[in-house]
mmCIF file of C-alpha atoms in Angstrom:
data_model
loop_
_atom_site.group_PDB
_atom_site.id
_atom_site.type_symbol
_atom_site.label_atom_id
_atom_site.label_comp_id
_atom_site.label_asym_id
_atom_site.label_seq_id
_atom_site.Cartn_x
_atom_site.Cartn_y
_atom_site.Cartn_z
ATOM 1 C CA UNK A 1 72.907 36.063 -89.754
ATOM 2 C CA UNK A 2 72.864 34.702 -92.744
ATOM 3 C CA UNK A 3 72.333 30.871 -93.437
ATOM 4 C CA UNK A 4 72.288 28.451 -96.524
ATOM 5 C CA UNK A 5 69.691 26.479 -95.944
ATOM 6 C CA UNK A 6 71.448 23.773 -98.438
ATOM 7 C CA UNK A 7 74.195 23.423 -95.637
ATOM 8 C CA UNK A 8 72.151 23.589 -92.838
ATOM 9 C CA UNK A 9 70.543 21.528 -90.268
ATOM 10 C CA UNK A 10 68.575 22.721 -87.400
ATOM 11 C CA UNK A 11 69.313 20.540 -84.625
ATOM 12 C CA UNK A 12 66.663 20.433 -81.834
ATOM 13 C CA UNK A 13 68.387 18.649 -78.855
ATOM 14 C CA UNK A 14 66.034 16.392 -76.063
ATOM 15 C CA UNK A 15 62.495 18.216 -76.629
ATOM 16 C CA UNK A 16 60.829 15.371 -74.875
ATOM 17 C CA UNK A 17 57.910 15.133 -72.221
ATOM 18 C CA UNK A 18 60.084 14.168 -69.250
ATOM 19 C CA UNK A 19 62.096 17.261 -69.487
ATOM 20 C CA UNK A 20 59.425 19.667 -70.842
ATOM 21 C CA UNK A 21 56.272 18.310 -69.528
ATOM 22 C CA UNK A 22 55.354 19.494 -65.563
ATOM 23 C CA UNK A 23 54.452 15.697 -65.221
ATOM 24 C CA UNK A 24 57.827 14.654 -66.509
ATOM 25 C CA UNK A 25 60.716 13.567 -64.015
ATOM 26 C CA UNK A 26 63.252 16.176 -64.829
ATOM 27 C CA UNK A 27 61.139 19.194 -66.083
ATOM 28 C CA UNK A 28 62.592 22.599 -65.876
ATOM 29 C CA UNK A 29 59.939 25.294 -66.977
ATOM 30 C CA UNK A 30 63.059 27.001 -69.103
ATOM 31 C CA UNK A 31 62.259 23.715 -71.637
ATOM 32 C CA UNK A 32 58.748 24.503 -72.048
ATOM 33 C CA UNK A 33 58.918 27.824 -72.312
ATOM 34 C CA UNK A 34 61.539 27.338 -75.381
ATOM 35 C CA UNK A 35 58.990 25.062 -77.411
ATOM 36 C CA UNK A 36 57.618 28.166 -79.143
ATOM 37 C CA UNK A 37 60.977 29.758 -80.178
ATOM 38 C CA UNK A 38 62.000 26.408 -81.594
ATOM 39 C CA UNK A 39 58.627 25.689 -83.385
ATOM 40 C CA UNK A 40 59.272 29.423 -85.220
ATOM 41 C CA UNK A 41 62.826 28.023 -85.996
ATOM 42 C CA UNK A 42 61.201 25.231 -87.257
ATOM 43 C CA UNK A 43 58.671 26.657 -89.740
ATOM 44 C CA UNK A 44 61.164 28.881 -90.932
ATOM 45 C CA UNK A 45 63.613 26.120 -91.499
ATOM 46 C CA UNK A 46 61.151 23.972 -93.338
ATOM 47 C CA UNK A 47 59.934 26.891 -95.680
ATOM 48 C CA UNK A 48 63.381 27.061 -96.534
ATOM 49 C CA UNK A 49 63.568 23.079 -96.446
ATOM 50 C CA UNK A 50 66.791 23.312 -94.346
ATOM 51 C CA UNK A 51 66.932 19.729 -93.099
ATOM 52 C CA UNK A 52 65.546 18.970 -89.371
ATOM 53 C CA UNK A 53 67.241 17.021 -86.418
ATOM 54 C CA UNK A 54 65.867 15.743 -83.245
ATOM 55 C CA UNK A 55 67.478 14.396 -80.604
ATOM 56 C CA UNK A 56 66.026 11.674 -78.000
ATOM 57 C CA UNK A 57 68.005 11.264 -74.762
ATOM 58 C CA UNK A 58 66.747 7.482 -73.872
ATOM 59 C CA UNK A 59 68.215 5.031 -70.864
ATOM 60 C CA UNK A 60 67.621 1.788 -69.971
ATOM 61 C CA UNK A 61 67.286 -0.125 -66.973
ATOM 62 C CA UNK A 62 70.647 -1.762 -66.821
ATOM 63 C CA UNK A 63 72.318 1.054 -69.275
ATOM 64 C CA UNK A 64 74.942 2.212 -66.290
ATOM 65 C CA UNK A 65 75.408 -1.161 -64.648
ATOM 66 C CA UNK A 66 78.453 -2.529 -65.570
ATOM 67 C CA UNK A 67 80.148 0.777 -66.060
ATOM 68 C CA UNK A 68 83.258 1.905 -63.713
ATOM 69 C CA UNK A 69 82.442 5.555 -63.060
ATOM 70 C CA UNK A 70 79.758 7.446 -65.720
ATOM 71 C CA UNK A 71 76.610 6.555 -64.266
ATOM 72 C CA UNK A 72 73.515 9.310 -65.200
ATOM 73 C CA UNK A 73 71.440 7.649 -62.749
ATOM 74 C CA UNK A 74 73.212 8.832 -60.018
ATOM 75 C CA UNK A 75 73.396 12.525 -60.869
ATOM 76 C CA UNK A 76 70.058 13.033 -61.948
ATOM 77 C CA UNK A 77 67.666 9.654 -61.171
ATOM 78 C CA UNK A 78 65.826 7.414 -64.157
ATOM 79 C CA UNK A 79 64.731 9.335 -66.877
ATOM 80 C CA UNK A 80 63.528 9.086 -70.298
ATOM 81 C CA UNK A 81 63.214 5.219 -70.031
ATOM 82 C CA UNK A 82 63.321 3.577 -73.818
ATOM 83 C CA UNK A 83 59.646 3.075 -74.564
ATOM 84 C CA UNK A 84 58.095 5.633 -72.109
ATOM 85 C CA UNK A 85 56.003 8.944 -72.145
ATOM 86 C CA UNK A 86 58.874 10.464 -71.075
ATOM 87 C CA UNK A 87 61.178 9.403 -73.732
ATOM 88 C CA UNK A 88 58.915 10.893 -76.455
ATOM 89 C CA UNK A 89 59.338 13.814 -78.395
ATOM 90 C CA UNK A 90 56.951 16.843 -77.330
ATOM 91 C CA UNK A 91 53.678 16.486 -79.254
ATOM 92 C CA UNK A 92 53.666 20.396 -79.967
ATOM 93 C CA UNK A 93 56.371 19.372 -82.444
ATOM 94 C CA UNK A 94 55.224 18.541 -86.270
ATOM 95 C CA UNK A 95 58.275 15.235 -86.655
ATOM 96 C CA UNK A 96 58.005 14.262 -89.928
ATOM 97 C CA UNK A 97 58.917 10.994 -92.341
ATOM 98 C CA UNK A 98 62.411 13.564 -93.594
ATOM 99 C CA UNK A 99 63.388 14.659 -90.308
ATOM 100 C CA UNK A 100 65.980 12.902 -88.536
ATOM 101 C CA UNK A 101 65.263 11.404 -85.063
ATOM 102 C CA UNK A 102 68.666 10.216 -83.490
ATOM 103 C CA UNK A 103 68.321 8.365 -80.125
ATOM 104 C CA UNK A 104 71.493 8.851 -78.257
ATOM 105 C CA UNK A 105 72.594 7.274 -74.673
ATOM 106 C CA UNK A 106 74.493 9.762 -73.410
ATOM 107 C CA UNK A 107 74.468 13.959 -73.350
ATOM 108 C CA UNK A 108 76.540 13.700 -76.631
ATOM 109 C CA UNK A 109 74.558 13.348 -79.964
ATOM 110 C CA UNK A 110 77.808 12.287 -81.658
ATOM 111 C CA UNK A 111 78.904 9.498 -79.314
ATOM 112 C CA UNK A 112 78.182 6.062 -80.648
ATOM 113 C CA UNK A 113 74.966 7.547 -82.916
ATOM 114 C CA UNK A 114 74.767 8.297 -86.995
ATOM 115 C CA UNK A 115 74.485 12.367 -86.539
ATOM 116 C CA UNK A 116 77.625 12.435 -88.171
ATOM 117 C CA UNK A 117 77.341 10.407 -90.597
ATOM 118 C CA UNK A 118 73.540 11.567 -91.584
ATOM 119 C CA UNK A 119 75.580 15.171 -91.928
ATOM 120 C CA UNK A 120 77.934 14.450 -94.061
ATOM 121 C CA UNK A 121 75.831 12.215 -96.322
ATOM 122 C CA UNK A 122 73.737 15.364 -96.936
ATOM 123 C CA UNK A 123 76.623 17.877 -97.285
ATOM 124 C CA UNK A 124 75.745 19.591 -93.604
ATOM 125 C CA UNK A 125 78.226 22.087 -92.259
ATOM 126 C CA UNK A 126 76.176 24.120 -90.127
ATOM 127 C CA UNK A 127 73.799 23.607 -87.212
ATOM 128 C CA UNK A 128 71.736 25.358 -85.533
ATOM 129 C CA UNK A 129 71.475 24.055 -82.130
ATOM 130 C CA UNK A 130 68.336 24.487 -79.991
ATOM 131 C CA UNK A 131 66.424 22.325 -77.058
ATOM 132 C CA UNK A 132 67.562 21.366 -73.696
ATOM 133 C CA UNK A 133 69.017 21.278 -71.351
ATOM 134 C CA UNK A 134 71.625 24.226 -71.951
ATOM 135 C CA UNK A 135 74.954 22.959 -69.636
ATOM 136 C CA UNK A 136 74.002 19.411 -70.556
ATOM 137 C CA UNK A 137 73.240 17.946 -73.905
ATOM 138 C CA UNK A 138 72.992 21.113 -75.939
ATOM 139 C CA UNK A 139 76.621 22.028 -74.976
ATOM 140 C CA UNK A 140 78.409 18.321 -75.156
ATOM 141 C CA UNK A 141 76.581 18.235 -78.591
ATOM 142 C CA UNK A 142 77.274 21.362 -79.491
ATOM 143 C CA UNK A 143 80.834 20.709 -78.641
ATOM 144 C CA UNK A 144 81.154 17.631 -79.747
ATOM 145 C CA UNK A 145 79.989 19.187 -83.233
ATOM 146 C CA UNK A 146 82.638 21.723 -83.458
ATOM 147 C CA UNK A 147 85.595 19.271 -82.641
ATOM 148 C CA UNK A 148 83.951 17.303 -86.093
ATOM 149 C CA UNK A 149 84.363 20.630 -87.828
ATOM 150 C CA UNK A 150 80.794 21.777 -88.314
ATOM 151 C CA UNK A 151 79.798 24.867 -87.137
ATOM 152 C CA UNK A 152 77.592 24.784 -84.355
ATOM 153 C CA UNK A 153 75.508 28.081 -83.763
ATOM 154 C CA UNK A 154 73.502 27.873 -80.117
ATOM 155 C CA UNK A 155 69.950 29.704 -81.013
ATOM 156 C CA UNK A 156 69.846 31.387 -77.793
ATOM 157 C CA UNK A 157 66.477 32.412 -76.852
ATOM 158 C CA UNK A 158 65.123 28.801 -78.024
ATOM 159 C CA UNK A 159 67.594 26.803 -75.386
ATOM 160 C CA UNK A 160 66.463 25.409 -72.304
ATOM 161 C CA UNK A 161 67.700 25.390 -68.713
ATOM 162 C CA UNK A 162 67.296 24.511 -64.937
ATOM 163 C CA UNK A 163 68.688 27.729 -64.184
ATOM 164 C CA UNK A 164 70.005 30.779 -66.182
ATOM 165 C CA UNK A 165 73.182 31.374 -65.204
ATOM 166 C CA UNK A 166 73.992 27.754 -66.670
ATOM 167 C CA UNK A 167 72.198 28.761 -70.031
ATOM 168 C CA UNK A 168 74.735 32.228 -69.371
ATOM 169 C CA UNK A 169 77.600 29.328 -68.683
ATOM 170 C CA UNK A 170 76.844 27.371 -71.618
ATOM 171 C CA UNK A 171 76.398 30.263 -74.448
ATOM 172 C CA UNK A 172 79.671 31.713 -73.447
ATOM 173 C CA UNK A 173 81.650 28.820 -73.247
ATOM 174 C CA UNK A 174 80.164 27.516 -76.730
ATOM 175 C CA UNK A 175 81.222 31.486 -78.261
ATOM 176 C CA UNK A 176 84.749 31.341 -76.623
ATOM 177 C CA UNK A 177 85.476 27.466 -77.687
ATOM 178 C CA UNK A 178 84.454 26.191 -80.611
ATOM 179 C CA UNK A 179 80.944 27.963 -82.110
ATOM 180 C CA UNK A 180 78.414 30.913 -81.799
ATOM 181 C CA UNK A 181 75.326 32.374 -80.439
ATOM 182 C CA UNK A 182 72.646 33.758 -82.592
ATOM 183 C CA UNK A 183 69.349 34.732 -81.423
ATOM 184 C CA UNK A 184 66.281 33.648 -83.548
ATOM 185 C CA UNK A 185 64.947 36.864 -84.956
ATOM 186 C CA UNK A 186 68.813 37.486 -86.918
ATOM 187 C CA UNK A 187 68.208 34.334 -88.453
ATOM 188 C CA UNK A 188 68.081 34.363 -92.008
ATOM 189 C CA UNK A 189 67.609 31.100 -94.100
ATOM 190 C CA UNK A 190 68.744 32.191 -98.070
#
C-alpha cells in the first residue's frame, strides 16, 4: 500500500510503561511485543518525514468522581496516573521536539483533545494507527477518526492486545466500518 507521506500521520496509540512494561498495572505482553513493529513504522515514517503522533492515556485521582455512569476505574482499576512511570511513553521510543504527544482522558484520542485540529492544520488525511490496546483505544480512535473523515488504516502486526481474538474483533470491525488493515511490510511511504 501505497502512502503520501505529505498526508500522512502515523498515529501510535498508549505506548506507555503501565501497559507495556511487566511492572506496569495493566501490561499485556501483546503491547511489548508490538514496540518493535512500531519502532520499524517509525523509522520508515521519519525517513519519509511523514509526521508522528503519540497518544498518552492519563487519569486522575478524582477524574470519574462526579460522573453518572463512565467510570474507567471500575472496569479496569487506576492506571496511568498524570505524573507517573506509568503514564510515560515507552523509553524504546525516539519522541521528538516535531512529534505530537496528545494526552487524552478517555479511550478516544478525538474526545475533548487537539488531534483534530493538529490534522487538519497540517493537511492530514490518513493515519496509520498502531499501539494498544486493540478493542480499546486503538479502535474508539480509530473510529472516532473515520467518523471525522480521515482514513484510518490499523497496522496490524504493530497493535497490541490482552487477547487475540479481541485484536481479530477489532481489525475486522475497523475493515467492515469505517477504515482498513494493512500489515507493516506493504507499507510504502512515496
Amino acid at each position: 500500500m501505497n502512502v503520501d507521506p505529505d498526508s500522512t500521520a502515523v498515529v501510535v496509540v498508549d505506548m506507555q510503561n503501565g501497559f507495556c512494561d511487566p511492572d506496569g498495572s495493566l501490561y499485556a505482553p501483546a503491547s511489548e511485543d508490538v514496540i518493535e513493529p512500531i519502532r520499524e513504522l517509525l523509522g520508515r515514517a521519519r525517513e519519509a518525514e511523514a509526521s508522528v503522533v503519540f497518544t498518552r492515556d492519563v487519569h486522575t485521582q478524582e477524574q470519574f468522581e462526579d460522573n453518572h455512569y463512565y467510570d474507567e476505574f471500575d472496569r479496569w482499576g487506576e492506571h496511568v496516573m498524570e505524573g507517573t512511570w506509568e503514564a510515560d511513553i515507552v523509553d524504546d521510543f525516539d519522541v521528538r521536539a516535531d512529534d505530537h504527544v496528545v494526552t487524552k482522558y478517555t479511550y478516544d484520542a478525538f474526545y475533548q483533545t487537539d488531534l483534530e485540529g493538529y490534522l487538519n492544520a497540517h493537511d492530514i488525511h490518513d493515519l496509520l494507527i498502531c499501539g494498544t490496546l486493540a478493542n480499546v483505544c486503538v479502535l474508539h480512535t480509530a473510529g472516532s477518526a473515520g467518523l471525522r473523515d480521515f482514513k484510518p488504516m490499523l497496522v496490524e502486526d504493530a497493535i497490541g492486545y490482552i487477547e487475540e481474538d479481541h485484536r481479530d474483533y477489532a481489525l475486522e470491525h475497523a475493515a467492515w466500518l469505517f477504515g482498513e488493515g494493512v500489515e507493516l511490510d506493504d507499507i510504502e511511504f512515496e
